[in-house]
Coordinates of C-alpha atoms and ligand atoms in Angstrom, one line a residue:
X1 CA 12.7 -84.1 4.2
X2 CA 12.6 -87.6 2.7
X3 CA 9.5 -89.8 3.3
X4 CA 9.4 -93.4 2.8
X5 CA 7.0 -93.7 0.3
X6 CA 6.9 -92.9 -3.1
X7 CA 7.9 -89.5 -4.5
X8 CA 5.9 -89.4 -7.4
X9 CA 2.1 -90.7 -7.7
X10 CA 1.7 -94.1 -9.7
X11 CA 0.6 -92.9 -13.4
X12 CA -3.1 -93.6 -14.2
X13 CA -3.5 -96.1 -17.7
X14 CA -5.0 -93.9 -20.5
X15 CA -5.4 -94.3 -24.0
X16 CA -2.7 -92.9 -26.1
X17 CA -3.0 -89.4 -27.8
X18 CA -3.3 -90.8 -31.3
X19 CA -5.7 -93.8 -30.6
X20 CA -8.3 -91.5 -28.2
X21 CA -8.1 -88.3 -30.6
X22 CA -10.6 -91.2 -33.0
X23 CA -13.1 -91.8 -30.4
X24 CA -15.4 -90.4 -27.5
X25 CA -14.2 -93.5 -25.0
X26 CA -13.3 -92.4 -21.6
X27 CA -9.6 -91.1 -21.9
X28 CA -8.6 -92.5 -18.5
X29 CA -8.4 -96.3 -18.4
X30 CA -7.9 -95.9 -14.5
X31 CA -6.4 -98.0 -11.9
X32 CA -6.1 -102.1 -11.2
X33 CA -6.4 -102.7 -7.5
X34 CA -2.9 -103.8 -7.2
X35 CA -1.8 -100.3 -8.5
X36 CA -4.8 -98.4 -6.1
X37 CA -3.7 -100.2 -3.1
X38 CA 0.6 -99.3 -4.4
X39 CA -1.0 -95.6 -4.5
X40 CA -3.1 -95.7 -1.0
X41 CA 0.1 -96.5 0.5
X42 CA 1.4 -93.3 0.0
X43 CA -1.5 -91.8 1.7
X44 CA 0.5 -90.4 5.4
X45 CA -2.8 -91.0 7.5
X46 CA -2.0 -87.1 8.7
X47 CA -4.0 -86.2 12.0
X48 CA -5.0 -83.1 10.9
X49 CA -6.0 -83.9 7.3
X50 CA -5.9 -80.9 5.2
X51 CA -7.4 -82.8 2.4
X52 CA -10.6 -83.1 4.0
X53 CA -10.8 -79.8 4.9
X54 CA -10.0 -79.2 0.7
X55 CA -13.0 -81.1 -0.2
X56 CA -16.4 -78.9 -0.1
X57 CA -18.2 -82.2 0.5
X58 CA -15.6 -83.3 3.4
X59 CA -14.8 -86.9 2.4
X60 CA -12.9 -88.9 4.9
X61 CA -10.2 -89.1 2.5
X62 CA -7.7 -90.9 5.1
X63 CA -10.2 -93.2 6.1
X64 CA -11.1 -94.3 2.6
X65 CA -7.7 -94.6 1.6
X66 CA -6.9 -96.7 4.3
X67 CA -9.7 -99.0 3.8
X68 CA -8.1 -99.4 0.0
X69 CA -4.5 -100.1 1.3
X70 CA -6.1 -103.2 3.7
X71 CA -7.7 -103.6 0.6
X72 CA -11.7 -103.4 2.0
X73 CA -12.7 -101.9 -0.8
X74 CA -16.4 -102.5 0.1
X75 CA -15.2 -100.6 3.4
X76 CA -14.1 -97.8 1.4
X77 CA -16.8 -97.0 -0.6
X78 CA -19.6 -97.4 2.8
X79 CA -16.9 -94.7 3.7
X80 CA -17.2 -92.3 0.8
X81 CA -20.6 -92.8 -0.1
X82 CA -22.0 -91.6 3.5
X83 CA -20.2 -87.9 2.1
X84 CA -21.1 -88.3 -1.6
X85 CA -23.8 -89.2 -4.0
X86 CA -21.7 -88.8 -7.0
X87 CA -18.1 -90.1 -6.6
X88 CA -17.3 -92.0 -9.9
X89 CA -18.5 -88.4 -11.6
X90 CA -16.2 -86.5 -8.7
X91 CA -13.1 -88.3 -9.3
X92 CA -13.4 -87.7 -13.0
X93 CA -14.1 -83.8 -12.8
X94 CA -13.2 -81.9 -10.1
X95 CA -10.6 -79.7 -10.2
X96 CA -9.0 -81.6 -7.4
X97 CA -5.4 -79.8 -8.0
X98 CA -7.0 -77.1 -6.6
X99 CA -9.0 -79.0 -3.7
X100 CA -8.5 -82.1 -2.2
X101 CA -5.0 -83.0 -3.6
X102 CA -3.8 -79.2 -3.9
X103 CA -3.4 -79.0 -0.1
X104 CA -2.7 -82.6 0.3
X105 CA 0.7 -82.9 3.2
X106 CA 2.7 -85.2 0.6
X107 CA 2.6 -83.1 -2.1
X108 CA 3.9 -80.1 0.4
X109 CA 6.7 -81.7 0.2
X110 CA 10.0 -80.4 -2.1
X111 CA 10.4 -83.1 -4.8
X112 CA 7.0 -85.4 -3.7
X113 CA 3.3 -85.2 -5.2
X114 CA 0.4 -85.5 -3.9
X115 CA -1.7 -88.5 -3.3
X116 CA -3.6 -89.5 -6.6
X117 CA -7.0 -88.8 -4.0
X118 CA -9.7 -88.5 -7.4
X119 CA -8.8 -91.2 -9.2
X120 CA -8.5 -93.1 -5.9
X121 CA -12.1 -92.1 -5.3
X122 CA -13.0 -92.8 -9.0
X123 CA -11.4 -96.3 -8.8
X124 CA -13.6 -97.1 -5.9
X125 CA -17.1 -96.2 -7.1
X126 CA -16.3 -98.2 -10.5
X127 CA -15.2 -100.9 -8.5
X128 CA -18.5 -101.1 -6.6
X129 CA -20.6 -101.1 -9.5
X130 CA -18.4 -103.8 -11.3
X131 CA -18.0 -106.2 -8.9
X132 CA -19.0 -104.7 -5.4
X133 CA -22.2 -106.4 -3.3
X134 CA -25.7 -105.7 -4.5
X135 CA -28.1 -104.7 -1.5
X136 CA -30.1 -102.2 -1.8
X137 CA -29.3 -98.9 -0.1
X138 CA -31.4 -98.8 3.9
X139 CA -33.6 -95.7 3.3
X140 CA -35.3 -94.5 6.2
X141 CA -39.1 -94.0 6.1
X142 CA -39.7 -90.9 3.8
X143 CA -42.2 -89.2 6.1
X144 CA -40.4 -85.8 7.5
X145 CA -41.9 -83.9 4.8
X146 CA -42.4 -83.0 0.8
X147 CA -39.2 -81.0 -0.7
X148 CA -39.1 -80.2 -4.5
X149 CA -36.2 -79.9 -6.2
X150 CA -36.0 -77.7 -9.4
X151 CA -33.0 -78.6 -12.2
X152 CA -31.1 -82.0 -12.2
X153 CA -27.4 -81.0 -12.4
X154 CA -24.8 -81.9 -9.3
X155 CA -26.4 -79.5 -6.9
X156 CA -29.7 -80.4 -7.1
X157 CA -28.9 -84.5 -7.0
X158 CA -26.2 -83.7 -3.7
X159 CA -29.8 -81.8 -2.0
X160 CA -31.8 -84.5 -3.1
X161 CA -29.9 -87.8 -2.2
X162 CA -29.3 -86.0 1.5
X163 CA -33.1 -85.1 2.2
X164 CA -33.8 -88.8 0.7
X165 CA -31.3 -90.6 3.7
X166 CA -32.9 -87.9 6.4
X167 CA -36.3 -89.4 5.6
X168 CA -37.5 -86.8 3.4
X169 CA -40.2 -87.4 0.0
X170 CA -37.6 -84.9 -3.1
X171 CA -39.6 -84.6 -6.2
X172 CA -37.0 -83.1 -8.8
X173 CA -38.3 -81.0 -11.8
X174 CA -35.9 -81.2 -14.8
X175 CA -36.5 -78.8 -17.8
X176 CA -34.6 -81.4 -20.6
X177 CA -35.5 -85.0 -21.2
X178 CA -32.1 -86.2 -19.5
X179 CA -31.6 -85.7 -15.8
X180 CA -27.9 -85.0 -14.9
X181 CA -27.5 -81.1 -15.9
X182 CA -24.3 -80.2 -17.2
X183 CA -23.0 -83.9 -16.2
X184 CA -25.2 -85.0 -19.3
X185 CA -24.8 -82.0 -21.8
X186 CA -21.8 -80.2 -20.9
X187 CA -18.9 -82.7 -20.2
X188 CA -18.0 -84.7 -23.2
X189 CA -18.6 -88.6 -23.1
X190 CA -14.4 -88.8 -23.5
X191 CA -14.5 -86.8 -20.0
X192 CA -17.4 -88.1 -18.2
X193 CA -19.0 -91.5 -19.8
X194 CA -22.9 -90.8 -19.6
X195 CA -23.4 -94.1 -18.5
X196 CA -21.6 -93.8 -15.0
X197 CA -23.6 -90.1 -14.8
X198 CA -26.9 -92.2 -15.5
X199 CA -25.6 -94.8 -12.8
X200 CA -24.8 -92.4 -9.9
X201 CA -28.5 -91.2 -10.6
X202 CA -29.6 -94.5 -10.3
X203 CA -28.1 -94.8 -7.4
X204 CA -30.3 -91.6 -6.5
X205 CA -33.5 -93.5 -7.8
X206 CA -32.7 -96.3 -5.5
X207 CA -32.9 -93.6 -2.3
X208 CA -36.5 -93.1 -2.9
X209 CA -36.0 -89.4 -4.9
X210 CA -38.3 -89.0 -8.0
X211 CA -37.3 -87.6 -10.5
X212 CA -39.7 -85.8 -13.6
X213 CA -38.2 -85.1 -16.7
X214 CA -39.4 -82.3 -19.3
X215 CA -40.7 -80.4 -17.1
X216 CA -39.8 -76.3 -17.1
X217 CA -40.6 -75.1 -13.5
X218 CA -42.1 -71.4 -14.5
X219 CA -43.6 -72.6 -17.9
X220 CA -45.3 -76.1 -17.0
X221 CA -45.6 -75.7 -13.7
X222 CA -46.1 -72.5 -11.4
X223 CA -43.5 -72.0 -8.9
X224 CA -47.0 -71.4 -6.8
X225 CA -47.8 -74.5 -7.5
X226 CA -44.9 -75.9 -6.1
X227 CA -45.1 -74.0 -3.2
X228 CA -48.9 -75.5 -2.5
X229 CA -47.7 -78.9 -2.4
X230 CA -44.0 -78.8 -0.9
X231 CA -42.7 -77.8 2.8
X232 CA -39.8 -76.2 1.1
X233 CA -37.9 -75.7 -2.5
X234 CA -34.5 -75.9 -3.7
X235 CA -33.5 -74.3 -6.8
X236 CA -30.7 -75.1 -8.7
X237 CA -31.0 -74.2 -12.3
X238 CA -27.6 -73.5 -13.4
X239 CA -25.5 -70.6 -15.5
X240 CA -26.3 -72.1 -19.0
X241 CA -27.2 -68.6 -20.5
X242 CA -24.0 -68.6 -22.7
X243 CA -22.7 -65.4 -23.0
X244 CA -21.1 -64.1 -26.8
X245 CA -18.1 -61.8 -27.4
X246 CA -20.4 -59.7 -29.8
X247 CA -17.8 -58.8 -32.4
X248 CA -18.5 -58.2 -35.6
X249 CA -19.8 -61.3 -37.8
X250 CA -21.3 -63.0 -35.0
X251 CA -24.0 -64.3 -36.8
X252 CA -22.2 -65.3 -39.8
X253 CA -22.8 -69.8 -40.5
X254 CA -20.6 -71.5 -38.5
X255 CA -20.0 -69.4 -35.4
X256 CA -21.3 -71.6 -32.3
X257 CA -21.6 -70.7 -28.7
X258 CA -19.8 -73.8 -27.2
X259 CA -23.2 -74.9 -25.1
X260 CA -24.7 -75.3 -28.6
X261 CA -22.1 -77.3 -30.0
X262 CA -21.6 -79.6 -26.9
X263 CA -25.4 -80.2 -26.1
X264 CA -25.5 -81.3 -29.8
X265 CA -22.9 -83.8 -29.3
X266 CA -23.3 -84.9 -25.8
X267 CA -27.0 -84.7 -25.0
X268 CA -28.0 -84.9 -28.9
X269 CA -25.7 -87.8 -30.0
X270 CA -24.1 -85.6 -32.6
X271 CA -21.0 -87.8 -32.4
X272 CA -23.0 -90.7 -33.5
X273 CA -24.4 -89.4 -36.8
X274 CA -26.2 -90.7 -38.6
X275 CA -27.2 -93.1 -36.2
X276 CA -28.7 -90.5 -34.5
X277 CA -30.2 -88.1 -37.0
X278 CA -28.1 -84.7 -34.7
X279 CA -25.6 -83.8 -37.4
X280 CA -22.5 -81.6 -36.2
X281 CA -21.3 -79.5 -38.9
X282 CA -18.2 -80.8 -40.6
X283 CA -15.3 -78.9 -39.9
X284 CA -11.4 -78.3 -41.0
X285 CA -10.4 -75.7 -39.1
X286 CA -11.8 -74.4 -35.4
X287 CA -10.9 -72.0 -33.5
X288 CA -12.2 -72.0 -29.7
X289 CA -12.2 -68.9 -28.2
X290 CA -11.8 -68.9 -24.0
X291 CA -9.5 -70.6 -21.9
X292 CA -11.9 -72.4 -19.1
X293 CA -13.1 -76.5 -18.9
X294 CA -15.9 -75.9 -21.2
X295 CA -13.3 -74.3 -24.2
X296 CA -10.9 -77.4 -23.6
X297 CA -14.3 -79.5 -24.0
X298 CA -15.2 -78.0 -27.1
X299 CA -11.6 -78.0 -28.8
X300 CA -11.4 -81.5 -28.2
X301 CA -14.2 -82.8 -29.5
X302 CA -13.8 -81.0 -32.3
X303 CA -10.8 -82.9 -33.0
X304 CA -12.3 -86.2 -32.2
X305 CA -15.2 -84.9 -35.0
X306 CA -12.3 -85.0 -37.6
X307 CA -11.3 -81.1 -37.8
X308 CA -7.5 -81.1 -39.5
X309 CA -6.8 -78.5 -37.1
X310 CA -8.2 -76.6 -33.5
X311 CA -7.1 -73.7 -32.1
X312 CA -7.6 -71.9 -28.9
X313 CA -7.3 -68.1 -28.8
X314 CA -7.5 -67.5 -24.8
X315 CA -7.0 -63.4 -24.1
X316 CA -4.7 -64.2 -20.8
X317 CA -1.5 -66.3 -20.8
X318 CA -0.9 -70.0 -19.4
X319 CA -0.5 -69.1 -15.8
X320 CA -4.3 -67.7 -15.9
X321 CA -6.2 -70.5 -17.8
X322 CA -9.1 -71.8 -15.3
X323 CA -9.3 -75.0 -17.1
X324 CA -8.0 -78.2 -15.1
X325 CA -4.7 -78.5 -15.6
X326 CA -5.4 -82.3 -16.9
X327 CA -7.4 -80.8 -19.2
X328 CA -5.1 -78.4 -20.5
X329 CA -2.4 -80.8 -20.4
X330 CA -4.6 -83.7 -22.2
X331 CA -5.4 -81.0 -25.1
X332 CA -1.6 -80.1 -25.8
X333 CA -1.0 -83.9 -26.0
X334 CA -4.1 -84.6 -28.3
X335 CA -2.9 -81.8 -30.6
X336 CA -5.4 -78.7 -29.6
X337 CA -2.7 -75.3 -30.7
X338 CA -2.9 -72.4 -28.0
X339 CA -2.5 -69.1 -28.9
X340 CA -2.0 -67.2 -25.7
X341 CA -2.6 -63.2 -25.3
X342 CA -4.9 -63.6 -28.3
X343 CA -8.5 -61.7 -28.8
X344 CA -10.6 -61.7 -31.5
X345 CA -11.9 -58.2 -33.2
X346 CA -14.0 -59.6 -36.2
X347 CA -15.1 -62.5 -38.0
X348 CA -14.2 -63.0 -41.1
X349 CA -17.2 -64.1 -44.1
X350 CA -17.4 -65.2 -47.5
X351 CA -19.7 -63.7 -49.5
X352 CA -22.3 -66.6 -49.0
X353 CA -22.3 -65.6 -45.2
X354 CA -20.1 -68.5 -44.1
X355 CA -17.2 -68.1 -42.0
X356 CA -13.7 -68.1 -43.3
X357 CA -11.4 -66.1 -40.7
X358 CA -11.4 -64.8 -37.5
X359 CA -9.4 -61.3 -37.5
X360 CA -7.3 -61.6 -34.2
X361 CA -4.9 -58.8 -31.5
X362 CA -2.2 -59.4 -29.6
X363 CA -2.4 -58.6 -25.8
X364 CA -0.6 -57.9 -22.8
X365 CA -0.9 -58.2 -19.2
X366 CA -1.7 -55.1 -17.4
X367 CA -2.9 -54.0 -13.9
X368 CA -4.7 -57.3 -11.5
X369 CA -8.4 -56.6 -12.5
X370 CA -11.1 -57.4 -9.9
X371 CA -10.8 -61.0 -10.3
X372 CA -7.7 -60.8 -9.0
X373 CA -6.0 -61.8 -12.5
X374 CA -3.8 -59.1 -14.9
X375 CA -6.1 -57.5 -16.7
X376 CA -5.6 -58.2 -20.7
X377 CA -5.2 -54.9 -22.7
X378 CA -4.8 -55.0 -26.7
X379 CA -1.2 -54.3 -28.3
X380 CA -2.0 -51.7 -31.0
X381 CA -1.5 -52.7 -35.0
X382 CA -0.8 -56.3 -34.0
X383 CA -3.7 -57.5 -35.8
X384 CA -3.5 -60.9 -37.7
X385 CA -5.7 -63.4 -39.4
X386 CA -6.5 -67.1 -38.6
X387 CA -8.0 -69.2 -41.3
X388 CA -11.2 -71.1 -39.9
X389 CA -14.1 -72.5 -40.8
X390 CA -16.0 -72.7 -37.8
X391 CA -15.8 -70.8 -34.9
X392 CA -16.5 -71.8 -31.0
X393 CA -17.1 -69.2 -28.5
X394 CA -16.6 -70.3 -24.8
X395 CA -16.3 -67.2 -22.7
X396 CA -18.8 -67.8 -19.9
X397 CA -22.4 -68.4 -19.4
X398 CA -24.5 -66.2 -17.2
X399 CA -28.0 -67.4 -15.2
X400 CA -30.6 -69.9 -16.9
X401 CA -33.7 -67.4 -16.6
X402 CA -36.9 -69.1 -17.7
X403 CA -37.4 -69.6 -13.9
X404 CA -36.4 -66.6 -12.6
X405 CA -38.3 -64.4 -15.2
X406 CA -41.4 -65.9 -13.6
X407 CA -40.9 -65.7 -10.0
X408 CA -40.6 -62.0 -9.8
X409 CA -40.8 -62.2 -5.8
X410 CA -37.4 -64.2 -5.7
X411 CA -34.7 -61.9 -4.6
X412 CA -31.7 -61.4 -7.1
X413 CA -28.2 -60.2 -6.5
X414 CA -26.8 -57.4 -8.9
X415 CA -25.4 -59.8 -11.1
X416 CA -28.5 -61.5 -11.6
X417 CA -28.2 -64.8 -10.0
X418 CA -29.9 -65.3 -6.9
X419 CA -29.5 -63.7 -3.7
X420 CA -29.0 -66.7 -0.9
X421 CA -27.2 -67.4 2.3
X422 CA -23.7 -69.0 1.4
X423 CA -23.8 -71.2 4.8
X424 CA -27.5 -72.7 4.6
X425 CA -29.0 -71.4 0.9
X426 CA -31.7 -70.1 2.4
X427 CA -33.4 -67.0 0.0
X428 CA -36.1 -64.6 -0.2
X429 CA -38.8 -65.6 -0.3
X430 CA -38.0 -68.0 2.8
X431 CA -39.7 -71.6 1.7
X432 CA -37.0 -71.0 -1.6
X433 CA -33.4 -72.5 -1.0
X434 CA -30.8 -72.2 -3.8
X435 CA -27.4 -73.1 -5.0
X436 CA -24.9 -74.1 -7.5
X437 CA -24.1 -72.0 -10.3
X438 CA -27.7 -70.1 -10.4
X439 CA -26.1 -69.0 -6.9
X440 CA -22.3 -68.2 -7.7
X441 CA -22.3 -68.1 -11.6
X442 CA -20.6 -70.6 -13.2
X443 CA -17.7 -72.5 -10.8
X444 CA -17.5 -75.9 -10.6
X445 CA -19.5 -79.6 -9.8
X446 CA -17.7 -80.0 -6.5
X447 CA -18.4 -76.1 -5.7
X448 CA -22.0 -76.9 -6.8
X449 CA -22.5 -80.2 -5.0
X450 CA -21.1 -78.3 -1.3
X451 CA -23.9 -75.9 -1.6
X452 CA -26.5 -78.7 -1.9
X453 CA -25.1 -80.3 1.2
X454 CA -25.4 -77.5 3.2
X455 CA -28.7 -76.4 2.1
X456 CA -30.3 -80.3 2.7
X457 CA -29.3 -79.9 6.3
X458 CA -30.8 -75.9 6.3
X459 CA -33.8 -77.4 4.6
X460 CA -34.6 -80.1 7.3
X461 CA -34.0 -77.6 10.3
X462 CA -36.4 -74.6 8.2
X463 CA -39.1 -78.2 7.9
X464 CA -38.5 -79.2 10.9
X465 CA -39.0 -76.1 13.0
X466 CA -41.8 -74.9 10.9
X467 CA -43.7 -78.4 11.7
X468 CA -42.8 -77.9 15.4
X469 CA -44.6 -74.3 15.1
X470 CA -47.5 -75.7 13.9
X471 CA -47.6 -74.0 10.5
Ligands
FAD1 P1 -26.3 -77.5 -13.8 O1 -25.4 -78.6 -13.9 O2 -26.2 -76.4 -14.8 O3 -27.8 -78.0 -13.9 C1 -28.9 -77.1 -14.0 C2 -30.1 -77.9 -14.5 O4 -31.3 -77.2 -14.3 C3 -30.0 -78.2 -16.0 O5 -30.2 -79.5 -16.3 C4 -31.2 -77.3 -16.6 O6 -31.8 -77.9 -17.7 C5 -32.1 -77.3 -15.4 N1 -33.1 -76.2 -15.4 C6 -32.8 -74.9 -15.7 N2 -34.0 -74.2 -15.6 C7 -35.0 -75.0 -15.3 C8 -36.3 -74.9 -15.0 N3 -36.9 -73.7 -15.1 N4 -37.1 -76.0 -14.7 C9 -36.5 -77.2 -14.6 N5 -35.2 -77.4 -14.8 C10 -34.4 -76.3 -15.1 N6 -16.9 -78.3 -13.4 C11 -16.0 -79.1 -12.8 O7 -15.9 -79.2 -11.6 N7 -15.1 -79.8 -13.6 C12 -15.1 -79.8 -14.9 O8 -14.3 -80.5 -15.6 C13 -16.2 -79.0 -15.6 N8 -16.3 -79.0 -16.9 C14 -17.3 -78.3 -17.5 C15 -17.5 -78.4 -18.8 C16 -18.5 -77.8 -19.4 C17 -18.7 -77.9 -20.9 C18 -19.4 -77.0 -18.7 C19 -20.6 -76.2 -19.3 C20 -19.2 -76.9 -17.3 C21 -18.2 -77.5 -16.7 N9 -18.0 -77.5 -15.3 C22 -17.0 -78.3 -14.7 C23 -18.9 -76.7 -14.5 C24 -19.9 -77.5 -13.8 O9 -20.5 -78.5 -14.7 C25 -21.0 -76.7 -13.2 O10 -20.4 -75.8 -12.3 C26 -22.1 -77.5 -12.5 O11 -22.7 -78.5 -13.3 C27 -23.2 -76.7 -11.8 O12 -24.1 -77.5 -11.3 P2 -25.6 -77.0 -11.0 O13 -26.3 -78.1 -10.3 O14 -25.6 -75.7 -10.3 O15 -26.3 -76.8 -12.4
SF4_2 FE1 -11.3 -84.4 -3.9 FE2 -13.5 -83.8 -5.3 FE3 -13.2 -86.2 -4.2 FE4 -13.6 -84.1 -2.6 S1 -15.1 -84.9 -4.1 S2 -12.2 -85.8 -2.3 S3 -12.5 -82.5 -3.7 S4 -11.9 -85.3 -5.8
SF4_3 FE1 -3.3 -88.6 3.2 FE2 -2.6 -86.3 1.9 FE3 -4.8 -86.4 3.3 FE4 -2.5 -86.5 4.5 S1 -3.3 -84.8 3.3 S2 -4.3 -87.7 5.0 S3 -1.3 -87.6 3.1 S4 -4.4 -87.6 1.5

């Protein structure tokens, strides 16, 4: 079928491999408005729109595109914001090959892609804070009732920015001195400038929500306490328990678990040594072990930190890697080596306890495990060696459990993470909503961001029936 628009999506400006691999700047440069109105135009205006139904938050996508082709832009972004709080940080992160654009009706099409919808929505939000109006958000009167919020990441700012516009007071209780969760000291600055993550919450600010930093729900204050001076809390804490592969020489000097290594650059500056005093060690050779966003983040800024060389040893092949594509796709570009169907057995030391190998096996794809994926299975006497001098493990992250480990009566799943109703949040006890990754384990901002939606709407029905009864 041949469509008269475009087959292929207008490229978005970035910086080139070799001038971005010597800074943290944001890779993409993103779109002019001549190019973002050339790319709305290949939106179809479908009646159905699949996309929408491909976005957890349910952006009118058509409508916001259309508003970009007559070239409203202030139109467009009244349109997105009334679905998001956060689309500048959105249409930089989500995985949207596998959302929005992955079911898009152009890129359905033999020979066609899909409509560039992120960076559309990315283009829009730093449009509005460039050169968009000024006036103040309208915020209804904040008098439904008290809601507390516990952690700061995506989840926890979608809940809070929805109760805000339905007229609730949202106190949100952040453990670290930076609001933003994962947005501040997971995603690298090249990724996800902190700036726009501190402007979206800004824009949160300016709703009415309050938000107290360095402050450990379960250590500073009780979860009782909370519970004496709020109609209802949501807890969204997040999966930043990093997990380790436990193989021998573990604890050798220079073997990181990749939340260590990015806090200390993203939330700790390490990148800007010694202006701030957060050194990062200095390394030659890396080797990142895992194959999901947070290994790609950690290979790459090793790069950008001066290492000669990064590897990734990822136990699956190509076709299984959960990173964004993009990602993957930026990291080949930039330099990052992939060794596919790779495991590691040991580390390697010197005799001064510092690390100066990591002792690798081959592996092949078996039976589909219960994930769904072939399950990776070692190929016997296939061992080799790879020279390194630090070593990154990114192989998952289980619950953050400083809150759960003091709120005995909050009911956990088997897997540790809390046990809460997928369509509202709602857990036991019933004054506790939850979700994000303290809900699913570790998945993804958008995924995170759905969950607060639909619990700020289950929140103001539990308040508002609850007030009706009386209690
Ligand atoms: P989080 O973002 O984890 O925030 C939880 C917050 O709660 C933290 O700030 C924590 O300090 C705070 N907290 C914990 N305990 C307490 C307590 N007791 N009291 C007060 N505060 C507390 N997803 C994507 O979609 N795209 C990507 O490209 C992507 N890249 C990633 C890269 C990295 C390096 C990492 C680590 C994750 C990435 N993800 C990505 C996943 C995504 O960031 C998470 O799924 C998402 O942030 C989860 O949001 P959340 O609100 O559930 O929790
Ligand atoms: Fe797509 Fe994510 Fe934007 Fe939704 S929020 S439209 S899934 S990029
Ligand atoms: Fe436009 Fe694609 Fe959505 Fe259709 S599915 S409305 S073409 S963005």
């Amino acid at each position: 079928m041949a469509l008269d628009i475009a087959p292929k999506r207008l490229p978005v400006p970035e910086q080139s491999a070799e001038e971005r691999i010597k800074n943290f700047n944001d890779v993409v440069i993103g779109y002019s408005i001549e190019e973002a109105v050339a790319e709305s135009a290949r939106c179809l205006q479908c009646k159905n729109a699949p996309c929408i139904k491909g976005c957890p938050v349910s952006i009118d996508i058509p409508g916001f595109l259309k508003a970009i082709k007559e070239k409203d832009l202030e139109k467009s972004w009244d349109i997105i914001s009334q679905y998001t709080n956060l689309p500048a940080v959105c249409g930089r992160v989500c995985p949207q090959e596998k959302q929005c654009e992955g079911v898009c009706t152009v890129g359905r099409i033999k020979g066609y892609e899909p409509v560039s919808i992120g960076k559309m929505e990315r283009f829009i939000a730093d449009w509005k804070a460039e050169h968009g109006s000024k006036v103040a958000p309208k915020v209804p009167e904040q008098t439904k009732g008290n809601v507390a919020v516990v952690g700061s990441g995506p989840s926890s700012l979608t809940v809070a920015g929805d109760l805000a516009k339905m007229g609730y007071k949202v106190t949100v209780y952040e453990a670290l001195h930076a609001a933003g969760g994962v947005l501040m000291y997971g995603i690298p600055e090249f990724r996800l400038p902190k700036a726009i993550v501190r402007r979206e919450i800004d824009n949160i600010k300016a709703l009415g929500v309050k938000i107290e930093t360095n402050v450990a729900v379960g250590r500073s204050v009780t979860i009782e306490e909370l519970q004496s001076h709020f109609d209802a809390v949501y807890i969204a804490t997040g999966a930043g328990t990093p997990h380790f592969m436990g193989v021998p020489g573990t604890s050798l000097n220079g073997v990181y678990s990749a939340s260590e290594y990015l806090t200390r650059i993203n939330l700790m500056h390490g990148y800007e040594f010694p202006k701030y005093d957060t050194p990062t060690k200095e390394s030659e050779k890396v080797v990142v072990v895992g194959g999901g966003n947070v290994a790609m983040d950690a290979a790459r800024s090793a790069l950008r930190l001066g290492a000669k060389s990064v590897q990734v040893v990822y136990r699956r092949s190509l076709e299984e890697l959960p990173a964004r594509i993009e990602e993957y796709h930026h990291a080949v570009e930039e330099g990052v080596i992939f060794n596919w169907l790779t495991n590691p057995v040991e580390y390697v030391g010197s005799e001064t306890g510092n690390i100066v190998g990591v002792k690798c096996i081959r592996m092949e794809l078996g039976e589909p495990d219960a994930s769904g994926r072939r399950r990776p299975q070692e190929i016997k006497g296939s061992e080799f060696t790879i020279e390194a001098d630090t070593i990154i493990e990114a192989i998952g992250q289980g619950p953050n459990k400083v809150l759960l480990s003091a709120f005995q009566e909050l009911k956990l799943n088997k897997k540790g993470y809390i046990d809460a109703d997928p369509e509202t949040g709602q857990a036991d006890p019933e004054w506790v909503f939850a979700g994000g990754d303290i809900v699913t384990g570790a998945a993804t901002v958008i995924l995170a961001m759905g969950a607060g939606k639909k619990a700020a709407e289950a929140i103001d029905k539990y308040i508002t029936e609850k007030k009706a009864a009386g209690k």
